[in-house]
Structures are given as structure tokens and as C-alpha cells.
């Protein structure tokens, strides 16, 4: 498992996060882990939503991907 050091974090933010962690009966470190995991999940969900929308928009499209790559390389 990796480690992350966060520098120059505003003291008010740290105090607020400590209060939040205490209310959840977890450590500040666990609070940061939970927040990081949640943020990654949200980013993945947003990506999946965009990918699904693009798939839906291009469903049935007659795209010649090889030709598009060749055209892009020729630029």
C-alpha cells in the first residue's frame, strides 16, 4: 500500500476533518482514506456515464476506425 503526505493544508480544514472523523468514530487517517476512495469511485462513475452516452450515440454508426487512424497519422 502506498502513502501520501499532504502539505500546506489549511488548519481550519484539518480541524473540521478531525471533528467529522470523531463524529464517525474513525481516525483522521481513515477519514482521508474514505474520502479518497469515494472520490475515485465518483470519477469512475462519471467516466462510465460518459462512455455509455458515447456508446449510445455511436451505436449503429458505420465508422471505419482504421481509416480514421490513418487519416490522423497523415496530418
mmCIF file of N, CA, C and O in Angstrom:
data_model
loop_
_atom_site.group_PDB
_atom_site.id
_atom_site.type_symbol
_atom_site.label_atom_id
_atom_site.label_comp_id
_atom_site.label_asym_id
_atom_site.label_seq_id
_atom_site.Cartn_x
_atom_site.Cartn_y
_atom_site.Cartn_z
ATOM 1 N N UNK A 1 0.834 -1.185 0.000
ATOM 2 C CA UNK A 1 0.000 0.000 0.000
ATOM 3 C C UNK A 1 0.876 1.244 0.000
ATOM 4 O O UNK A 1 1.885 1.298 0.675
ATOM 5 N N UNK A 2 0.434 2.241 -0.741
ATOM 6 C CA UNK A 2 1.182 3.494 -0.825
ATOM 7 C C UNK A 2 0.826 4.439 0.308
ATOM 8 O O UNK A 2 -0.107 4.216 1.076
ATOM 9 N N UNK A 3 1.610 5.487 0.386
ATOM 10 C CA UNK A 3 1.373 6.527 1.379
ATOM 11 C C UNK A 3 1.363 7.866 0.677
ATOM 12 O O UNK A 3 2.036 8.054 -0.328
ATOM 13 N N UNK A 4 0.598 8.805 1.241
ATOM 14 C CA UNK A 4 0.519 10.155 0.685
ATOM 15 C C UNK A 4 0.720 11.143 1.821
ATOM 16 O O UNK A 4 0.122 11.000 2.894
ATOM 17 N N UNK A 5 1.537 12.135 1.585
ATOM 18 C CA UNK A 5 1.747 13.214 2.545
ATOM 19 C C UNK A 5 1.092 14.463 1.977
ATOM 20 O O UNK A 5 1.385 14.859 0.854
ATOM 21 N N UNK A 6 0.191 15.069 2.736
ATOM 22 C CA UNK A 6 -0.492 16.276 2.279
ATOM 23 C C UNK A 6 0.122 17.457 3.000
ATOM 24 O O UNK A 6 0.055 17.551 4.221
ATOM 25 N N UNK A 7 0.691 18.363 2.244
ATOM 26 C CA UNK A 7 1.329 19.547 2.838
ATOM 27 C C UNK A 7 0.464 20.779 2.635
ATOM 28 O O UNK A 7 -0.348 20.834 1.723
ATOM 29 N N UNK A 8 0.694 21.754 3.466
ATOM 30 C CA UNK A 8 0.051 23.063 3.353
ATOM 31 C C UNK A 8 -1.472 22.981 3.346
ATOM 32 O O UNK A 8 -2.146 23.703 2.615
ATOM 33 N N UNK A 9 -2.018 22.110 4.141
ATOM 34 C CA UNK A 9 -3.461 22.005 4.287
ATOM 35 C C UNK A 9 -3.897 23.018 5.346
ATOM 36 O O UNK A 9 -3.308 23.092 6.427
ATOM 37 N N UNK A 10 -4.891 23.781 5.033
ATOM 38 C CA UNK A 10 -5.377 24.828 5.921
ATOM 39 C C UNK A 10 -5.764 24.230 7.285
ATOM 40 O O UNK A 10 -6.415 23.188 7.352
ATOM 41 N N UNK A 11 -5.368 24.899 8.347
ATOM 42 C CA UNK A 11 -5.649 24.414 9.702
ATOM 43 C C UNK A 11 -7.149 24.261 9.961
ATOM 44 O O UNK A 11 -7.573 23.337 10.663
ATOM 45 N N UNK A 12 -7.950 25.150 9.395
ATOM 46 C CA UNK A 12 -9.402 25.055 9.568
ATOM 47 C C UNK A 12 -9.935 23.780 8.932
ATOM 48 O O UNK A 12 -10.842 23.149 9.471
ATOM 49 N N UNK A 13 -9.379 23.413 7.789
ATOM 50 C CA UNK A 13 -9.803 22.185 7.114
ATOM 51 C C UNK A 13 -9.442 20.977 7.971
ATOM 52 O O UNK A 13 -10.265 20.066 8.161
ATOM 53 N N UNK A 14 -8.247 20.971 8.503
ATOM 54 C CA UNK A 14 -7.807 19.858 9.352
ATOM 55 C C UNK A 14 -8.713 19.736 10.576
ATOM 56 O O UNK A 14 -9.170 18.643 10.916
ATOM 57 N N UNK A 15 -8.992 20.863 11.215
ATOM 58 C CA UNK A 15 -9.859 20.852 12.398
ATOM 59 C C UNK A 15 -11.235 20.314 12.046
ATOM 60 O O UNK A 15 -11.784 19.465 12.764
ATOM 61 N N UNK A 16 -11.787 20.773 10.942
ATOM 62 C CA UNK A 16 -13.119 20.313 10.525
ATOM 63 C C UNK A 16 -13.120 18.817 10.222
ATOM 64 O O UNK A 16 -14.036 18.090 10.597
ATOM 65 N N UNK A 17 -12.080 18.350 9.547
ATOM 66 C CA UNK A 17 -11.979 16.921 9.233
ATOM 67 C C UNK A 17 -11.834 16.082 10.496
ATOM 68 O O UNK A 17 -12.404 14.994 10.591
ATOM 69 N N UNK A 18 -11.103 16.588 11.471
ATOM 70 C CA UNK A 18 -10.971 15.872 12.737
ATOM 71 C C UNK A 18 -12.322 15.748 13.430
ATOM 72 O O UNK A 18 -12.660 14.693 13.970
ATOM 73 N N UNK A 19 -13.104 16.824 13.407
ATOM 74 C CA UNK A 19 -14.440 16.797 14.008
ATOM 75 C C UNK A 19 -15.310 15.777 13.281
ATOM 76 O O UNK A 19 -16.014 14.970 13.906
ATOM 77 N N UNK A 20 -15.260 15.794 11.959
ATOM 78 C CA UNK A 20 -16.052 14.854 11.164
ATOM 79 C C UNK A 20 -15.651 13.410 11.473
ATOM 80 O O UNK A 20 -16.510 12.538 11.637
ATOM 81 N N UNK A 21 -14.352 13.176 11.560
ATOM 82 C CA UNK A 21 -13.860 11.825 11.848
ATOM 83 C C UNK A 21 -14.296 11.383 13.238
ATOM 84 O O UNK A 21 -14.738 10.240 13.429
ATOM 85 N N UNK A 22 -14.183 12.284 14.192
ATOM 86 C CA UNK A 22 -14.578 11.951 15.562
ATOM 87 C C UNK A 22 -16.066 11.586 15.616
ATOM 88 O O UNK A 22 -16.455 10.626 16.279
ATOM 89 N N UNK A 23 -16.898 12.334 14.878
ATOM 90 C CA UNK A 23 -18.339 12.039 14.848
ATOM 91 C C UNK A 23 -18.616 10.657 14.250
ATOM 92 O O UNK A 23 -19.588 10.002 14.618
ATOM 93 N N UNK A 24 -17.780 10.251 13.308
ATOM 94 C CA UNK A 24 -17.948 8.938 12.670
ATOM 95 C C UNK A 24 -17.211 7.837 13.439
ATOM 96 O O UNK A 24 -17.210 6.685 13.021
ATOM 97 N N UNK A 25 -16.551 8.255 14.521
ATOM 98 C CA UNK A 25 -15.798 7.325 15.361
ATOM 99 C C UNK A 25 -14.699 6.612 14.566
ATOM 100 O O UNK A 25 -14.497 5.399 14.709
ATOM 101 N N UNK A 26 -14.000 7.381 13.725
ATOM 102 C CA UNK A 26 -12.873 6.862 12.956
ATOM 103 C C UNK A 26 -11.710 7.823 13.091
ATOM 104 O O UNK A 26 -11.874 8.964 13.535
ATOM 105 N N UNK A 27 -10.546 7.382 12.696
ATOM 106 C CA UNK A 27 -9.364 8.242 12.758
ATOM 107 C C UNK A 27 -9.378 9.232 11.597
ATOM 108 O O UNK A 27 -10.072 9.043 10.591
ATOM 109 N N UNK A 28 -8.592 10.280 11.740
ATOM 110 C CA UNK A 28 -8.432 11.252 10.660
ATOM 111 C C UNK A 28 -7.855 10.553 9.430
ATOM 112 O O UNK A 28 -8.277 10.807 8.299
ATOM 113 N N UNK A 29 -6.928 9.658 9.648
ATOM 114 C CA UNK A 29 -6.328 8.901 8.551
ATOM 115 C C UNK A 29 -7.384 8.082 7.806
ATOM 116 O O UNK A 29 -7.416 8.059 6.568
ATOM 117 N N UNK A 30 -8.279 7.442 8.551
ATOM 118 C CA UNK A 30 -9.344 6.665 7.915
ATOM 119 C C UNK A 30 -10.299 7.580 7.146
ATOM 120 O O UNK A 30 -10.787 7.229 6.081
ATOM 121 N N UNK A 31 -10.540 8.754 7.709
ATOM 122 C CA UNK A 31 -11.402 9.727 7.027
ATOM 123 C C UNK A 31 -10.813 10.085 5.665
ATOM 124 O O UNK A 31 -11.525 10.127 4.663
ATOM 125 N N UNK A 32 -9.510 10.333 5.613
ATOM 126 C CA UNK A 32 -8.847 10.641 4.342
ATOM 127 C C UNK A 32 -8.936 9.455 3.373
ATOM 128 O O UNK A 32 -9.192 9.640 2.186
ATOM 129 N N UNK A 33 -8.731 8.243 3.894
ATOM 130 C CA UNK A 33 -8.843 7.061 3.021
ATOM 131 C C UNK A 33 -10.242 6.945 2.438
ATOM 132 O O UNK A 33 -10.405 6.729 1.234
ATOM 133 N N UNK A 34 -11.245 7.115 3.293
ATOM 134 C CA UNK A 34 -12.630 7.024 2.833
ATOM 135 C C UNK A 34 -12.928 8.086 1.774
ATOM 136 O O UNK A 34 -13.594 7.810 0.777
ATOM 137 N N UNK A 35 -12.439 9.301 2.009
ATOM 138 C CA UNK A 35 -12.674 10.381 1.059
ATOM 139 C C UNK A 35 -11.993 10.086 -0.279
ATOM 140 O O UNK A 35 -12.586 10.330 -1.338
ATOM 141 N N UNK A 36 -10.791 9.568 -0.231
ATOM 142 C CA UNK A 36 -10.060 9.254 -1.462
ATOM 143 C C UNK A 36 -10.774 8.160 -2.248
ATOM 144 O O UNK A 36 -10.940 8.265 -3.478
ATOM 145 N N UNK A 37 -11.208 7.117 -1.563
ATOM 146 C CA UNK A 37 -11.916 6.020 -2.227
ATOM 147 C C UNK A 37 -13.210 6.531 -2.851
ATOM 148 O O UNK A 37 -13.536 6.210 -3.999
ATOM 149 N N UNK A 38 -13.945 7.352 -2.109
ATOM 150 C CA UNK A 38 -15.204 7.898 -2.614
ATOM 151 C C UNK A 38 -14.965 8.764 -3.853
ATOM 152 O O UNK A 38 -15.707 8.676 -4.835
ATOM 153 N N UNK A 39 -13.935 9.564 -3.831
ATOM 154 C CA UNK A 39 -13.634 10.440 -4.973
ATOM 155 C C UNK A 39 -13.277 9.628 -6.213
ATOM 156 O O UNK A 39 -13.711 9.945 -7.319
ATOM 157 N N UNK A 40 -12.485 8.575 -6.023
ATOM 158 C CA UNK A 40 -12.130 7.715 -7.156
ATOM 159 C C UNK A 40 -13.368 7.030 -7.713
ATOM 160 O O UNK A 40 -13.561 6.958 -8.938
ATOM 161 N N UNK A 41 -14.225 6.535 -6.852
ATOM 162 C CA UNK A 41 -15.467 5.886 -7.314
ATOM 163 C C UNK A 41 -16.336 6.856 -8.098
ATOM 164 O O UNK A 41 -16.889 6.505 -9.142
ATOM 165 N N UNK A 42 -16.458 8.082 -7.609
ATOM 166 C CA UNK A 42 -17.262 9.080 -8.313
ATOM 167 C C UNK A 42 -16.673 9.386 -9.685
ATOM 168 O O UNK A 42 -17.405 9.509 -10.669
ATOM 169 N N UNK A 43 -15.354 9.511 -9.754
ATOM 170 C CA UNK A 43 -14.696 9.770 -11.037
ATOM 171 C C UNK A 43 -14.942 8.619 -12.004
ATOM 172 O O UNK A 43 -15.212 8.829 -13.195
ATOM 173 N N UNK A 44 -14.853 7.394 -11.498
ATOM 174 C CA UNK A 44 -15.095 6.226 -12.351
ATOM 175 C C UNK A 44 -16.543 6.181 -12.815
ATOM 176 O O UNK A 44 -16.825 5.872 -13.974
ATOM 177 N N UNK A 45 -17.475 6.521 -11.929
ATOM 178 C CA UNK A 45 -18.888 6.540 -12.305
ATOM 179 C C UNK A 45 -19.157 7.602 -13.369
ATOM 180 O O UNK A 45 -19.918 7.366 -14.312
ATOM 181 N N UNK A 46 -18.532 8.783 -13.211
ATOM 182 C CA UNK A 46 -18.704 9.839 -14.221
ATOM 183 C C UNK A 46 -18.154 9.384 -15.560
ATOM 184 O O UNK A 46 -18.778 9.599 -16.597
ATOM 185 N N UNK A 47 -16.978 8.738 -15.544
ATOM 186 C CA UNK A 47 -16.388 8.237 -16.780
ATOM 187 C C UNK A 47 -17.302 7.207 -17.432
ATOM 188 O O UNK A 47 -17.540 7.248 -18.648
ATOM 189 N N UNK A 48 -17.805 6.275 -16.631
ATOM 190 C CA UNK A 48 -18.688 5.240 -17.170
ATOM 191 C C UNK A 48 -19.950 5.848 -17.766
ATOM 192 O O UNK A 48 -20.443 5.377 -18.794
ATOM 193 N N UNK A 49 -20.487 6.880 -17.137
ATOM 194 C CA UNK A 49 -21.688 7.536 -17.657
ATOM 195 C C UNK A 49 -21.400 8.189 -19.006
ATOM 196 O O UNK A 49 -22.199 8.073 -19.941
ATOM 197 N N UNK A 50 -20.265 8.863 -19.116
ATOM 198 C CA UNK A 50 -19.894 9.492 -20.392
ATOM 199 C C UNK A 50 -19.660 8.421 -21.447
ATOM 200 O O UNK A 50 -20.125 8.545 -22.590
ATOM 201 N N UNK A 51 -18.965 7.359 -21.088
ATOM 202 C CA UNK A 51 -18.684 6.276 -22.037
ATOM 203 C C UNK A 51 -19.984 5.640 -22.520
ATOM 204 O O UNK A 51 -20.145 5.360 -23.718
ATOM 205 N N UNK A 52 -20.935 5.432 -21.623
ATOM 206 C CA UNK A 52 -22.217 4.848 -22.009
ATOM 207 C C UNK A 52 -22.971 5.781 -22.958
ATOM 208 O O UNK A 52 -23.571 5.328 -23.938
ATOM 209 N N UNK A 53 -22.910 7.073 -22.670
ATOM 210 C CA UNK A 53 -23.577 8.048 -23.530
ATOM 211 C C UNK A 53 -22.955 8.062 -24.926
ATOM 212 O O UNK A 53 -23.658 8.071 -25.932
ATOM 213 N N UNK A 54 -21.621 8.002 -24.996
ATOM 214 C CA UNK A 54 -20.932 7.979 -26.291
ATOM 215 C C UNK A 54 -21.261 6.692 -27.039
ATOM 216 O O UNK A 54 -21.522 6.718 -28.249
ATOM 217 N N UNK A 55 -21.257 5.566 -26.326
ATOM 218 C CA UNK A 55 -21.625 4.294 -26.971
ATOM 219 C C UNK A 55 -23.026 4.361 -27.557
ATOM 220 O O UNK A 55 -23.265 3.917 -28.674
ATOM 221 N N UNK A 56 -23.951 4.937 -26.800
ATOM 222 C CA UNK A 56 -25.329 5.049 -27.260
ATOM 223 C C UNK A 56 -25.421 5.957 -28.495
ATOM 224 O O UNK A 56 -26.134 5.656 -29.440
ATOM 225 N N UNK A 57 -24.675 7.049 -28.473
ATOM 226 C CA UNK A 57 -24.710 7.998 -29.586
ATOM 227 C C UNK A 57 -24.091 7.415 -30.856
ATOM 228 O O UNK A 57 -24.460 7.801 -31.961
ATOM 229 N N UNK A 58 -23.139 6.506 -30.701
ATOM 230 C CA UNK A 58 -22.449 5.952 -31.871
ATOM 231 C C UNK A 58 -22.944 4.564 -32.237
ATOM 232 O O UNK A 58 -22.431 3.968 -33.183
ATOM 233 N N UNK A 59 -23.931 4.059 -31.520
ATOM 234 C CA UNK A 59 -24.478 2.728 -31.817
ATOM 235 C C UNK A 59 -25.020 2.723 -33.245
ATOM 236 O O UNK A 59 -25.761 3.597 -33.652
ATOM 237 N N UNK A 60 -24.604 1.725 -34.008
ATOM 238 C CA UNK A 60 -25.078 1.593 -35.371
ATOM 239 C C UNK A 60 -24.345 2.471 -36.366
ATOM 240 O O UNK A 60 -24.598 2.401 -37.564
ATOM 241 N N UNK A 61 -23.437 3.302 -35.891
ATOM 242 C CA UNK A 61 -22.682 4.171 -36.803
ATOM 243 C C UNK A 61 -21.703 3.310 -37.596
ATOM 244 O O UNK A 61 -21.126 2.358 -37.086
ATOM 245 N N UNK A 62 -21.544 3.652 -38.843
ATOM 246 C CA UNK A 62 -20.635 2.915 -39.722
ATOM 247 C C UNK A 62 -19.295 3.638 -39.743
ATOM 248 O O UNK A 62 -19.020 4.412 -40.658
ATOM 249 N N UNK A 63 -18.488 3.399 -38.736
ATOM 250 C CA UNK A 63 -17.200 4.066 -38.609
ATOM 251 C C UNK A 63 -16.080 3.130 -39.016
ATOM 252 O O UNK A 63 -16.023 1.993 -38.556
ATOM 253 N N UNK A 64 -15.199 3.623 -39.877
ATOM 254 C CA UNK A 64 -14.013 2.867 -40.259
ATOM 255 C C UNK A 64 -12.856 3.382 -39.406
ATOM 256 O O UNK A 64 -12.187 4.354 -39.757
ATOM 257 N N UNK A 65 -12.665 2.733 -38.276
ATOM 258 C CA UNK A 65 -11.664 3.187 -37.310
ATOM 259 C C UNK A 65 -10.268 3.191 -37.917
ATOM 260 O O UNK A 65 -9.479 4.119 -37.707
ATOM 261 N N UNK A 66 -9.931 2.162 -38.687
ATOM 262 C CA UNK A 66 -8.610 2.097 -39.320
ATOM 263 C C UNK A 66 -8.380 3.299 -40.230
ATOM 264 O O UNK A 66 -7.306 3.905 -40.214
ATOM 265 N N UNK A 67 -9.379 3.665 -41.004
ATOM 266 C CA UNK A 67 -9.254 4.820 -41.900
ATOM 267 C C UNK A 67 -9.090 6.103 -41.094
ATOM 268 O O UNK A 67 -8.303 6.993 -41.475
ATOM 269 N N UNK A 68 -9.802 6.218 -39.973
ATOM 270 C CA UNK A 68 -9.698 7.411 -39.151
ATOM 271 C C UNK A 68 -8.301 7.525 -38.545
ATOM 272 O O UNK A 68 -7.739 8.622 -38.494
ATOM 273 N N UNK A 69 -7.740 6.403 -38.124
ATOM 274 C CA UNK A 69 -6.376 6.425 -37.559
ATOM 275 C C UNK A 69 -5.380 6.812 -38.630
ATOM 276 O O UNK A 69 -4.487 7.637 -38.410
ATOM 277 N N UNK A 70 -5.510 6.210 -39.826
ATOM 278 C CA UNK A 70 -4.598 6.544 -40.931
ATOM 279 C C UNK A 70 -4.683 8.035 -41.270
ATOM 280 O O UNK A 70 -3.675 8.692 -41.458
ATOM 281 N N UNK A 71 -5.900 8.550 -41.341
ATOM 282 C CA UNK A 71 -6.104 9.975 -41.665
ATOM 283 C C UNK A 71 -5.451 10.848 -40.620
ATOM 284 O O UNK A 71 -4.796 11.845 -40.941
ATOM 285 N N UNK A 72 -5.600 10.487 -39.353
ATOM 286 C CA UNK A 72 -4.999 11.272 -38.279
ATOM 287 C C UNK A 72 -3.476 11.220 -38.354
ATOM 288 O O UNK A 72 -2.801 12.234 -38.138
ATOM 289 N N UNK A 73 -2.921 10.090 -38.677
ATOM 290 C CA UNK A 73 -1.459 9.946 -38.766
ATOM 291 C C UNK A 73 -0.902 10.735 -39.948
ATOM 292 O O UNK A 73 0.240 11.201 -39.899
ATOM 293 N N UNK A 74 -1.706 10.894 -40.998
ATOM 294 C CA UNK A 74 -1.239 11.612 -42.193
ATOM 295 C C UNK A 74 -1.228 13.123 -41.994
ATOM 296 O O UNK A 74 -0.668 13.833 -42.812
ATOM 297 N N UNK A 75 -1.813 13.604 -40.938
ATOM 298 C CA UNK A 75 -1.846 15.067 -40.695
ATOM 299 C C UNK A 75 -0.509 15.599 -40.328
ATOM 300 O O UNK A 75 0.337 15.145 -39.777
#
